[in-house]
């Protein structure tokens, strides 16, 4: 049978363009936007885009992306500027952003049309507000993506937009006009030999904004805004005249070629029942090839299926696998968000041929060959009996900041390899490290140095190298600030988590992302741990000698039902005007607050609690942009205990005239004043102002009210009179259900609103005794430092902090997990 190559370049034949080439020779102009280039641009605008806007021909599409992204980001983009790009695209998209001076921020894709996920894009635009300079969507596989969304993004978030439409030249939108016609931003197409609009090499940039095109023309010619004088950034991206001759010739029969390719795609679609196919938008797609997603049952045999097709002369591709987030260069130089959909789709894609020379019957033959190969290989897959997984030395429930901090602690002391052997790490989200941290629109209560010490000088080179990662540089820029925006901490924790997970796997451990721990049942000296896969609810089990609960904290709603303020029920006092601080501190929380208060001319807000989250909520309200209409005394912080600032030494406190402490409030190890009870960074600065320490002026918009007991009618009146009440009552641990051998629940101290762990991080039963083989770490676990860990004698409460988890607290648990193994070796 006739071979069907995946791609068969079909550019105009130079041997048939003799008169046109002689015209170029006669003109003496071979480049510099000569007459052939200008004629091609005008003809392309008319024929492909209905005469709307203007076009710029460039030497290749990557150069077109580079100048368009650089223009959209501004002449001098800030070092921390980001370009938001989808995972499922060609490497050139992210490379162009980097050459333009931006760091790619890679997001997940939509499961149906395989372009950038709208929810992910909007979430990241909120989370990285002020840092995302340009959004670079990809018109996946020539699709006509929704450009109205990007018009709205541009207005709503003030970002530039550049559309990578490399394979979309010839695609028609819903109105029957060339995709991208009259767009207010640049849409960049490829004219590479492998594309439907096939010449030797080249690119075309279109926009409805004629002035924008002329600005890009100057950039493509060394930035020359005046004769031989650069007035802006520039590069040589001009299309040579000879290639323009080929491009003009290609235009002649291009519409018919696109219609033919669309007919081939329709033939494929009619023959591929049971396969995953991309949702297509627009009236016609100028297909470069036919992307097909294999059924889940044969996905693992993709290479064998491809080999079977190639043996029949049918070319096969794997676009885009690996996707951007899986490619080594971008893993080290970009910010990669979790991409579970791109991972799943990319890993199952095969591309089948669509060429100008094919017939509809050829397409049906290729589809039938694919179906037959899948059927044959699916049936002949050898039946395997999976052995029961080995007994894990330890299972960590939760791979967020606390769970991975345990691994970091082991890495710092050279014990990560030993810990990894027989370890199972289970994390609900698609990636390790950041958990829910990046969803908060606030600054950390840890310094930039705290986050960087996890990787700098780490004994593992793959971790130490992260000190030069863009995520680390973003954190380091806040070294002298009041904490780091958590949205910028998240990528560093995610990159660290990925490397830690790789080390665990390399040492024989198991990392299960996209899974959650349901419960753990005592089975003699072991724990039978029930797991659930998040995507489809499929259950499985693991046996483990030890458990580590690192599932984080939350603000349970049922606590509000019993909470009282000055002797009165909070729910009655707030009467439908109540939010929890977690809602306010999360991305989009301030917008929610603004919406609730939009009809209030002089809003009153009551914040209840003396925790860090309480002061952080107040600080967030005060620095909201656009600002809330807060007048004098608009925000009242109600608290029971005295609010204390942290100081590095007694001398530093005395130097500012702060003397409200005794020897019991000074840490004997570090000499810090209120080492554990004191507020730090942004919360500390706010408190010092409110206490007017060292002549600081209090913010008139905020007042403090210390609740005087159950008879404090003023406190009750403040809450009743508030337009909004924010409950900042701290966090409670997400307790993993533990069952005895009979399947009955083990009562735990955390269920009684007591600390989950003891001084050795062992999980406590309700009777106060440690549950054998179960440990806890993380937010709301209830750990209190002691001994060499330091802390003031007057402290009562719990200490949370990434530095503690990555060092002494994490090392304490590692010691106990490895102790039996070390004894066995001895």
CSV table of C-alpha atoms in Angstrom, one decimal, residues 84-89 105-122 124 135-140 143 145-146 149-150 153 278-279 341-342:
chain,number,residue,atom,x,y,z
A,84,UNK,CA,1.4,32.5,31.3
A,85,UNK,CA,1.5,29.6,28.9
A,86,UNK,CA,-0.3,26.2,28.7
A,87,UNK,CA,1.5,23.0,29.2
A,88,UNK,CA,0.4,21.4,25.9
A,89,UNK,CA,2.3,23.4,23.4
A,105,UNK,CA,4.4,30.2,34.1
A,106,UNK,CA,3.0,26.8,32.9
A,107,UNK,CA,-0.6,26.1,33.5
A,108,UNK,CA,-2.9,23.0,32.9
A,109,UNK,CA,-5.2,22.5,30.0
A,110,UNK,CA,-8.9,22.0,29.4
A,111,UNK,CA,-9.8,18.3,29.1
A,112,UNK,CA,-12.0,18.8,26.1
A,113,UNK,CA,-10.4,21.3,23.7
A,114,UNK,CA,-6.8,20.8,25.1
A,115,UNK,CA,-6.1,24.5,25.1
A,116,UNK,CA,-5.3,26.4,28.3
A,117,UNK,CA,-7.7,25.8,31.2
A,118,UNK,CA,-9.8,28.9,31.7
A,119,UNK,CA,-10.1,28.4,35.4
A,120,UNK,CA,-6.4,27.8,35.8
A,121,UNK,CA,-5.6,30.9,33.9
A,122,UNK,CA,-7.8,33.1,35.9
A,124,UNK,CA,-3.0,32.2,38.3
A,135,UNK,CA,-0.7,35.6,28.5
A,136,UNK,CA,0.4,33.4,25.6
A,137,UNK,CA,-2.4,31.0,24.7
A,138,UNK,CA,-1.8,28.3,22.2
A,139,UNK,CA,-4.5,27.6,19.5
A,140,UNK,CA,-4.0,23.9,20.0
A,143,UNK,CA,-8.1,25.1,16.7
A,145,UNK,CA,-9.8,29.2,20.5
A,146,UNK,CA,-12.0,31.7,22.3
A,149,UNK,CA,-11.7,35.5,26.8
A,150,UNK,CA,-8.3,37.0,26.2
A,153,UNK,CA,-8.3,39.1,30.5
A,278,UNK,CA,-10.4,17.2,20.6
A,279,UNK,CA,-13.4,19.5,20.8
A,341,UNK,CA,-4.9,17.0,32.7
A,342,UNK,CA,-1.9,17.7,30.5
